Each structure stands twice: as C-alpha cells, then as structure tokens.
PDB file of C-alpha atoms in Angstrom:
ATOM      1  CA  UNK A   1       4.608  11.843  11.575  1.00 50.00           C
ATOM      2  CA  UNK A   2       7.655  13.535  11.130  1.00 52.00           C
ATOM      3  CA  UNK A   3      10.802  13.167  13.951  1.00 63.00           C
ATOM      4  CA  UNK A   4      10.359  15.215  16.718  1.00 84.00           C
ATOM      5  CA  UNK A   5       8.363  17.629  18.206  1.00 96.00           C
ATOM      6  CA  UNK A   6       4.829  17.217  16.647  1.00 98.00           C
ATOM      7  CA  UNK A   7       3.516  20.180  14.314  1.00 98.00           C
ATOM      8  CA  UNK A   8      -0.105  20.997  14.912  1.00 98.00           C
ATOM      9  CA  UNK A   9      -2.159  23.442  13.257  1.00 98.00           C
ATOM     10  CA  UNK A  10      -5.511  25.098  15.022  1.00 98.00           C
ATOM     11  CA  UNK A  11      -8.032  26.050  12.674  1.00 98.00           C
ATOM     12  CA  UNK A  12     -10.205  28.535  14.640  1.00 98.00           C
ATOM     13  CA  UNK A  13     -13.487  30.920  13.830  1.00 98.00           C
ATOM     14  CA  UNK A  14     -14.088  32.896  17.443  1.00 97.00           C
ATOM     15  CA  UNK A  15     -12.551  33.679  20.561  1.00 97.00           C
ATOM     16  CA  UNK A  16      -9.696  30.871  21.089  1.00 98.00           C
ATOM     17  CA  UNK A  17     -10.296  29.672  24.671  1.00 97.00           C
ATOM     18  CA  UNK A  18      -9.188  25.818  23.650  1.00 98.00           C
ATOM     19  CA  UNK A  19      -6.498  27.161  21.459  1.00 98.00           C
ATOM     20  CA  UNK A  20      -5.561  29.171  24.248  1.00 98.00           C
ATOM     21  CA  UNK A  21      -5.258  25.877  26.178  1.00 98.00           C
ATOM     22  CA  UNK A  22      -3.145  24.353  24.171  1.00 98.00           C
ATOM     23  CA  UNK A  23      -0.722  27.128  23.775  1.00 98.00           C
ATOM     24  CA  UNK A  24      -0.378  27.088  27.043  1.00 98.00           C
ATOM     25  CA  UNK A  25       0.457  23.566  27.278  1.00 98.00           C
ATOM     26  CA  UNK A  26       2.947  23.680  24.153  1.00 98.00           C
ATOM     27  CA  UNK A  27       5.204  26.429  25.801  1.00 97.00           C
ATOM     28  CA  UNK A  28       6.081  23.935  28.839  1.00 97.00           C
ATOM     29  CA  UNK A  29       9.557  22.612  28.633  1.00 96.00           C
ATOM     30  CA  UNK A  30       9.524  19.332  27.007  1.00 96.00           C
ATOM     31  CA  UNK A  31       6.156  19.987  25.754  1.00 97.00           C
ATOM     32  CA  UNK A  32       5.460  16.723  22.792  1.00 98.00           C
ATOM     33  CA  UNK A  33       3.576  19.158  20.440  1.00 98.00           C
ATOM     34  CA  UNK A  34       4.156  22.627  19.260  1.00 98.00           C
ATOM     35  CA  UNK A  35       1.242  24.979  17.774  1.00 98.00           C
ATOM     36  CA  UNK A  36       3.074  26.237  14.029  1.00 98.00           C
ATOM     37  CA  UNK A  37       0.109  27.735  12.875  1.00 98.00           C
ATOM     38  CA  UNK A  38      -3.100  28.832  13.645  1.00 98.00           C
ATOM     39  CA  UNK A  39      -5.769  29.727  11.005  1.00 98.00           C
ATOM     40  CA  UNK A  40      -9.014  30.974  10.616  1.00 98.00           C
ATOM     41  CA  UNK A  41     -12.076  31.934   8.895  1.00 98.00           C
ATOM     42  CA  UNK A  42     -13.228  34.810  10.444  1.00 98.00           C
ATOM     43  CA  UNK A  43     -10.413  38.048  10.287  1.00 98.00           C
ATOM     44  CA  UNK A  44     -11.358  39.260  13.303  1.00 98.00           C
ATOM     45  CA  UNK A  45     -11.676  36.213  15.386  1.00 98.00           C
ATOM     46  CA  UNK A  46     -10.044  37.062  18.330  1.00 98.00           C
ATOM     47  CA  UNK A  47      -7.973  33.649  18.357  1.00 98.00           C
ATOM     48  CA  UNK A  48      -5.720  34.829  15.915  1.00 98.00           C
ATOM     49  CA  UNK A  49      -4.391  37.664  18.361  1.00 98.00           C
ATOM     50  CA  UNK A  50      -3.894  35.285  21.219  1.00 98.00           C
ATOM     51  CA  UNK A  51      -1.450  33.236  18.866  1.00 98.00           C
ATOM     52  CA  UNK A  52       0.378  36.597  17.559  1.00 98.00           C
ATOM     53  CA  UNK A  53       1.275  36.879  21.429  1.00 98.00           C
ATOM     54  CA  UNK A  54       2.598  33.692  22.175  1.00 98.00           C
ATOM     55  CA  UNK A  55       4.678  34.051  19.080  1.00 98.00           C
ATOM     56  CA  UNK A  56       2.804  31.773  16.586  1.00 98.00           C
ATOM     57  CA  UNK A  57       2.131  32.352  12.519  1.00 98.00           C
ATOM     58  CA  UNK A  58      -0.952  33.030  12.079  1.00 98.00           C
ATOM     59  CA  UNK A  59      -3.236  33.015   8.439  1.00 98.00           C
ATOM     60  CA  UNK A  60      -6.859  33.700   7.504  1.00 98.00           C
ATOM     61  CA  UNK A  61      -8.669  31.702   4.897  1.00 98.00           C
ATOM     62  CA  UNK A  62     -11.922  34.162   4.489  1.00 98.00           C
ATOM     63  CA  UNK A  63     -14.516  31.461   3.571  1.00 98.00           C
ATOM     64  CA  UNK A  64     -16.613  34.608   1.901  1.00 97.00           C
ATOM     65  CA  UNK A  65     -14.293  34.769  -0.836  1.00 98.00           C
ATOM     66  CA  UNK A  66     -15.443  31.616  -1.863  1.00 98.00           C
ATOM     67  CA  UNK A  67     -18.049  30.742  -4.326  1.00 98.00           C
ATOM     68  CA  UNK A  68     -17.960  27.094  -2.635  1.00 97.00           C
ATOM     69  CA  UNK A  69     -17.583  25.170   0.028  1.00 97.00           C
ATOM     70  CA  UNK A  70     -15.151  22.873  -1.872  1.00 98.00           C
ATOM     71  CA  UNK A  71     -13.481  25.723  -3.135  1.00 98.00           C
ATOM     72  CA  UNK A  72     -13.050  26.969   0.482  1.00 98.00           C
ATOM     73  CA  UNK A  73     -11.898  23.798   1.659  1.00 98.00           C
ATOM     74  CA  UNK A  74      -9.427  22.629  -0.874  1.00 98.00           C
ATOM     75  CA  UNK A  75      -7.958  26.832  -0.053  1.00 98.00           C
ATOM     76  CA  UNK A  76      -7.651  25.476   3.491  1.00 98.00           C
ATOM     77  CA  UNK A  77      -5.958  22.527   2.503  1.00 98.00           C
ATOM     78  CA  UNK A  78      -2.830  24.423   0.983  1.00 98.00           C
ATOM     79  CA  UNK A  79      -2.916  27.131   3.420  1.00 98.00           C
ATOM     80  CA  UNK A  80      -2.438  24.015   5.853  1.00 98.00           C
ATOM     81  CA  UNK A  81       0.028  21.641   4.165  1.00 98.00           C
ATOM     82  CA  UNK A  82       2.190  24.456   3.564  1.00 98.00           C
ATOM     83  CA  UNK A  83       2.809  23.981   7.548  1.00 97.00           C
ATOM     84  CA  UNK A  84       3.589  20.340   6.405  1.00 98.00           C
ATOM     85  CA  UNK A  85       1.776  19.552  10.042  1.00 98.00           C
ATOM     86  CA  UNK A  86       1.379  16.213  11.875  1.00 98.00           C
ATOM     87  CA  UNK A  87      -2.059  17.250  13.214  1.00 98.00           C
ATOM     88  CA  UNK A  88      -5.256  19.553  12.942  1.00 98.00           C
ATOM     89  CA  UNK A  89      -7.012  20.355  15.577  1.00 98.00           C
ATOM     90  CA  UNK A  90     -10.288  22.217  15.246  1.00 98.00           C
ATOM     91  CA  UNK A  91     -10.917  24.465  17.974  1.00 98.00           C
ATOM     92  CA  UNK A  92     -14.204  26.565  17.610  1.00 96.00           C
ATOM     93  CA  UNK A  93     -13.917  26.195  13.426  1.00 97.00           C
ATOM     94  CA  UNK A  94     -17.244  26.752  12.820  1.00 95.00           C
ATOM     95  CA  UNK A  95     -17.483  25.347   9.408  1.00 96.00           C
ATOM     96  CA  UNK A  96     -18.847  21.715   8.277  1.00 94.00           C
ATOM     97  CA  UNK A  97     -16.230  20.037   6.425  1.00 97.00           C
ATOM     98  CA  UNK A  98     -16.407  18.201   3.040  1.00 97.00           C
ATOM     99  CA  UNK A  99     -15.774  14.799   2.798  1.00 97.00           C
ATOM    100  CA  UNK A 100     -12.453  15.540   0.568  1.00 97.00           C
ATOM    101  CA  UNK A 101     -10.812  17.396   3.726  1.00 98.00           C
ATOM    102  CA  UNK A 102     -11.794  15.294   6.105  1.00 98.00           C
ATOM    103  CA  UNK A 103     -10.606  12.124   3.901  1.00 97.00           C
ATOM    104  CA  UNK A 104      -6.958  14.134   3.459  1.00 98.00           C
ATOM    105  CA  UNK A 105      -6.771  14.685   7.022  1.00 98.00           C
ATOM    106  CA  UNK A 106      -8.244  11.174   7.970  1.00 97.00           C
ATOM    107  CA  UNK A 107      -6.520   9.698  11.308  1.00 98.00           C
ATOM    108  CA  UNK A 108      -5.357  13.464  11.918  1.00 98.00           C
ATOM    109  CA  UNK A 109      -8.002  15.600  12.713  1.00 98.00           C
ATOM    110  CA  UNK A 110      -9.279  16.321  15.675  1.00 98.00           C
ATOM    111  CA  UNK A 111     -12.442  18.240  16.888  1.00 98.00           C
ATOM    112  CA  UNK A 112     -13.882  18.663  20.444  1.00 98.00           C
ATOM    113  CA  UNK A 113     -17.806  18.787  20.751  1.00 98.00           C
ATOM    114  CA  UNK A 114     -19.699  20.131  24.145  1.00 98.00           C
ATOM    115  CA  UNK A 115     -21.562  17.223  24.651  1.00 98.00           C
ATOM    116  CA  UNK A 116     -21.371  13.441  25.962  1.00 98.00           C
ATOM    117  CA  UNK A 117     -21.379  11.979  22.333  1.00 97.00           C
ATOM    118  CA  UNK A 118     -23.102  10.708  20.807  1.00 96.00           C
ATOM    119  CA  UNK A 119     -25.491  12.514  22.533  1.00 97.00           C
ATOM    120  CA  UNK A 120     -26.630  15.981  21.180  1.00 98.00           C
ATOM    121  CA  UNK A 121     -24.449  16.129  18.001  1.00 96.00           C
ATOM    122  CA  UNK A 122     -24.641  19.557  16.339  1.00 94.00           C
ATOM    123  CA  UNK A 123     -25.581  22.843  18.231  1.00 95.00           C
ATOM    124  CA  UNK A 124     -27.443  24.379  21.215  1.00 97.00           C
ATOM    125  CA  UNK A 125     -25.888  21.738  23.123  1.00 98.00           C
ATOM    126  CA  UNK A 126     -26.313  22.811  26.822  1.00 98.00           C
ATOM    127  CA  UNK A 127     -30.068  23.725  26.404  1.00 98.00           C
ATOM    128  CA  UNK A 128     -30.787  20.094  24.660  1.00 98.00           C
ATOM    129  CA  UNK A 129     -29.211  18.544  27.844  1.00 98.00           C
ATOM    130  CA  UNK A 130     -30.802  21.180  30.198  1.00 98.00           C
ATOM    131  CA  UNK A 131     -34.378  20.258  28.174  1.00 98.00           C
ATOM    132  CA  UNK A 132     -33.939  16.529  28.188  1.00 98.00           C
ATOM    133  CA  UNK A 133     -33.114  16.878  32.198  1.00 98.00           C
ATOM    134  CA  UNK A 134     -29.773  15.282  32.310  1.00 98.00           C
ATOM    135  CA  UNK A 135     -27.850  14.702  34.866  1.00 98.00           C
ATOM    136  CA  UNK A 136     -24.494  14.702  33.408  1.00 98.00           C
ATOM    137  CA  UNK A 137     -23.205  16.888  30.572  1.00 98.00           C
ATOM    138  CA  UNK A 138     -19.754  17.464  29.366  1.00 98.00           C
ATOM    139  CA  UNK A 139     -17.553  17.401  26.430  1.00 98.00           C
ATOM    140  CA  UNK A 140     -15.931  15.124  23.792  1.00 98.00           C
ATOM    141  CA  UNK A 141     -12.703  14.879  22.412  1.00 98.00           C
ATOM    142  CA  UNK A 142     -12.837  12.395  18.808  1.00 98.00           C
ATOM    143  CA  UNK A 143     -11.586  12.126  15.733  1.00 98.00           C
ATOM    144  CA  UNK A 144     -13.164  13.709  12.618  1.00 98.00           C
ATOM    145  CA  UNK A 145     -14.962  11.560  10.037  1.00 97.00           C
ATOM    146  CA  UNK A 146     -16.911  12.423   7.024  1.00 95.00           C
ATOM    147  CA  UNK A 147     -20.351  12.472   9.897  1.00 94.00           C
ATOM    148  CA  UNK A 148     -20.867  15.416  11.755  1.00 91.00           C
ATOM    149  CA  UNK A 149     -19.230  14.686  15.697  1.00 94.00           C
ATOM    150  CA  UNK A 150     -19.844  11.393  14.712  1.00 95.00           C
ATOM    151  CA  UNK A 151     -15.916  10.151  14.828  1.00 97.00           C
ATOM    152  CA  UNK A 152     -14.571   7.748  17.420  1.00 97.00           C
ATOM    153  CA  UNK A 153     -14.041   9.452  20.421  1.00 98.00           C
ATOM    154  CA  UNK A 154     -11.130   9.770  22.440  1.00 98.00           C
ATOM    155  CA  UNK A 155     -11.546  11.230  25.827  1.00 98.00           C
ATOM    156  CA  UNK A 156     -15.384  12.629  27.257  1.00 98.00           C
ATOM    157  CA  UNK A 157     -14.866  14.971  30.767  1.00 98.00           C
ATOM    158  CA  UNK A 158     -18.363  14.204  32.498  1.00 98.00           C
ATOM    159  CA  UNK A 159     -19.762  17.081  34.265  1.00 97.00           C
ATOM    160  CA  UNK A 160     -22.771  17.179  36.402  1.00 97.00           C
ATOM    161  CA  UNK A 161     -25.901  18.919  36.064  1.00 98.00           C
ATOM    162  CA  UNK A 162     -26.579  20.753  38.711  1.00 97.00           C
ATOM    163  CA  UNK A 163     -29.829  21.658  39.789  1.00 96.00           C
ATOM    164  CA  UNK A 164     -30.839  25.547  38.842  1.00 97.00           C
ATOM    165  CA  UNK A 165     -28.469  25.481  35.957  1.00 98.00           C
ATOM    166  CA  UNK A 166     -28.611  27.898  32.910  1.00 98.00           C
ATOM    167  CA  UNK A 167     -27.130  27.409  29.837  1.00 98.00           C
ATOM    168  CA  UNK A 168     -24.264  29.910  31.234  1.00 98.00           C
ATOM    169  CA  UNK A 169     -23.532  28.648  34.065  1.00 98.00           C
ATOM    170  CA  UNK A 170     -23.788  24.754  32.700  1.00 98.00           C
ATOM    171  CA  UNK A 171     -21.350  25.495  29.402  1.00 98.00           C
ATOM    172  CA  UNK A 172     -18.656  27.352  31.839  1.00 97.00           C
ATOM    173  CA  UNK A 173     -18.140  24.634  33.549  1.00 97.00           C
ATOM    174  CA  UNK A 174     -18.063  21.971  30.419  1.00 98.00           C
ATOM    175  CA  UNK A 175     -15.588  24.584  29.394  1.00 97.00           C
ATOM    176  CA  UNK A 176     -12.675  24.027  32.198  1.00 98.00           C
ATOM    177  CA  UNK A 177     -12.855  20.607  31.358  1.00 98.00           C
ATOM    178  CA  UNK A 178     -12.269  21.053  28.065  1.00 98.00           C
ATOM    179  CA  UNK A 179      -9.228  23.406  28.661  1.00 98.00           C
ATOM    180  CA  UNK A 180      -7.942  20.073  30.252  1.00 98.00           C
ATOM    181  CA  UNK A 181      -8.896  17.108  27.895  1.00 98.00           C
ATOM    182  CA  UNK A 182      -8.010  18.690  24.707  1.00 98.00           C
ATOM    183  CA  UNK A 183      -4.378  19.075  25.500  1.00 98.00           C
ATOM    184  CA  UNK A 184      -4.665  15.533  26.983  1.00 98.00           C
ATOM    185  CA  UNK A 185      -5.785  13.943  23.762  1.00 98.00           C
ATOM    186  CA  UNK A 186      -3.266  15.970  21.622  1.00 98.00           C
ATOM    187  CA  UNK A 187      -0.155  15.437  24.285  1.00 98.00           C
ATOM    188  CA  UNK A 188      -1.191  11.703  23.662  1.00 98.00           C
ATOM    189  CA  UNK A 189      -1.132  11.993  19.650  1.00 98.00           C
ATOM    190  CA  UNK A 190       2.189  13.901  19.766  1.00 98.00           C
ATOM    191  CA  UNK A 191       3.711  11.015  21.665  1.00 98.00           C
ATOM    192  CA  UNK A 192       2.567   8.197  19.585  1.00 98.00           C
ATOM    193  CA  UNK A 193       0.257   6.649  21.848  1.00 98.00           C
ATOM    194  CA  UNK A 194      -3.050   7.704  20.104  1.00 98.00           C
ATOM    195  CA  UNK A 195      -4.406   6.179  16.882  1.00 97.00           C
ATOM    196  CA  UNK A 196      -7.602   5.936  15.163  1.00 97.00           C
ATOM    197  CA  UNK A 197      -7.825   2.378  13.225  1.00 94.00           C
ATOM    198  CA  UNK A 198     -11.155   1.237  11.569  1.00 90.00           C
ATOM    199  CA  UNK A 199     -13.140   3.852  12.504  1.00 92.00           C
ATOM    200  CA  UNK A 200     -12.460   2.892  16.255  1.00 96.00           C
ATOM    201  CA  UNK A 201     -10.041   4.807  18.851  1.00 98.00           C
ATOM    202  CA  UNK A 202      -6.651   3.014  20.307  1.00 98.00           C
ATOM    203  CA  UNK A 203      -4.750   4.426  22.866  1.00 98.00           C
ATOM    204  CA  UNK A 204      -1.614   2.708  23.697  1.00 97.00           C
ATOM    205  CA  UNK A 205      -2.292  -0.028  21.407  1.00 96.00           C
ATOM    206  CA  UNK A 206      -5.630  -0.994  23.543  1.00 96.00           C
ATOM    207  CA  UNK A 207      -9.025  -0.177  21.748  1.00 96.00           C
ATOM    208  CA  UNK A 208     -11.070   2.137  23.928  1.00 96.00           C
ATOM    209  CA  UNK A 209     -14.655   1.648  24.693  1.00 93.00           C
ATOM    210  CA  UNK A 210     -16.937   3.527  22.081  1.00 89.00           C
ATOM    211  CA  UNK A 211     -16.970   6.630  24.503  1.00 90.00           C
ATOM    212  CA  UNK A 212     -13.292   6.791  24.804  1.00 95.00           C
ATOM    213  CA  UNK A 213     -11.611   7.425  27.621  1.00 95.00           C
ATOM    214  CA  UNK A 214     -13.179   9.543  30.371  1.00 94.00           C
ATOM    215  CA  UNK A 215     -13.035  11.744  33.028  1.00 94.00           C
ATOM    216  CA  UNK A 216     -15.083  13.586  35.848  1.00 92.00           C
ATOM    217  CA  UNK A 217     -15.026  16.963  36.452  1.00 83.00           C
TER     218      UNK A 217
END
C-alpha cells in the first residue's frame, strides 16, 4: 500500500448509492481513504455523475466493445492500474469477474452482497429470503475470490424481517445499512487494520469468525 492516504477505485454499473456512501465518507477531514477514480461499464450509469460532482475522475470501460469477457477484463485492468490504487471496491459492478482479475486484485478487492452470506449468493436476493421466511436479512461486506460472493467476509449488518414485508420495503432497509458498513470495512483497510490471509478475514491481527464481523440494524 502506498504512504498515505489510501487510493481506492469504485467500479460501478447503475445508480451509485454505496459509492455515494463512500464519497461521502472520503470528503471528512482526516478521512483514511480517498475515491481517485470511479469507473464503469454502463455510460450512462448514473454513478459516474455523482463522482463528477464531488470532484472525482471518472472513466467508462463499455464491456460491449468487447468480443470477450477476458478481453473486457484485462481493459479494466489498465484502465485501473493507471490509478496505481491501493483498493477496488465494487459497488453495483454488475459483471462476473474472471479468475485473472480477481487473482491481480487478490487481498484488494472488495464487493458487498445483499444478503447474510453465505446465504443466497447471486441475485433476487430479498425475494429468496422473503420465500424461505427468514427472519433476518441483511448485507455482506467480503473480499472477492475467484467464487461468486463466496470470499471471506468482513462485516454482515443483520436486519430483521419484518412481518408484511415486500421486496421494496425489505431491500431499503438492507440498503441504509449498507451505506454504513461499506465505508466501515474500507475506513478499516485504509488504516491497515484489515487483511485477508488464507482465504480467511483478520481484522486487527485477530481472525474473524467465518461471518465476519457484524452488526444490527
């Protein structure tokens, strides 16, 4: 990691509301981590305007102008190490990853999931829990290995299911607590104190349990 303030790049594909979160948290004073870059797939994602306005570059890496998705992905890897970055943090990137970028990034990349992994990896995850009649949802922070939201996790915010839930009102409220955990787990890489070692999560030198750290919301 280089000296400093630590360099993170957002790769996005939609609206932005995490990256939104953590732009918010980088522009405090004495903030440990500093969005350079944001990039995405999608040229209209509307992500990519909320970093023009809080001042940050901003790139597009349209994954239709690719005849793979190796091609795409070894694009994305130079459009990203030209921000020479200490972290990547997907944030809504709707694209599965090959095993070459997630090997180059290995230790740090990090992805945020809306469900209690390893529950419900992969999509619809609000109506699985909804269906399955859970009582407690939420949302993941982990670190991204070469299995889809299968990395070690680093923080989960439990939220309840309450009862008369839809899938609306269930993911808004899985989304305020990831507005808050994301920033948490990437506050706690910029200062050092997060790791990933063996396929297993450490947090000021301490392994965490295999759900990582957690929260209730």
């Amino acid at each position: 990691m280089s000296q400093g303030v630590c360099r993170v790049v957002v790769l996005i594909s939609g609206s932005g509301s995490n990256l939104q979160a953590l732009l918010d948290v980088s522009a405090k004073a004495g903030a440990p981590f500093s969005v350079c870059s944001v990039i995405s797939n999608k040229p209209a994602a509307y992500g990519l305007t909320r970093a023009a306005e809080a001042g940050v570059n901003t790139s597009v890496v349209d994954h239709r102008e690719f005849a793979s998705r190796e091609d795409f992905d070894r694009a994305l890897i130079t459009e990203i190490d030209n921000q020479q970055p200490d972290l990547v943090v997907l944030a809504g990137f709707m694209r599965i990853l090959t095993p070459e970028f997630v090997r180059h990034y290995s230790g740090r990349l990090l992805n945020i999931h809306p469900s209690l992994l390893p529950k419900y990896q992969g999509l619809h995850t609000h109506q699985r829990a909804l269906d399955a009649g859970d009582s407690e949802h939420g949302a993941t922070v982990h670190f991204v290995t070469e299995e889809l939201d299968g990395g070690p996790p680093i923080i989960q915010a439990v939220v309840p299911v309450n009862e008369g839930d839809t899938v609306e009102s269930l993911a808004k409220r899985v989304q305020v607590q990831e507005h808050l955990i994301y920033p948490m787990a990437v506050t706690w890489f910029a200062e050092k104190r997060l790791q990933m070692l063996d396929d297993r999560t450490r947090l000021d030198g301490e392994l965490l349990p295999r759900s990582g750290a957690q929260v209730t919301g």
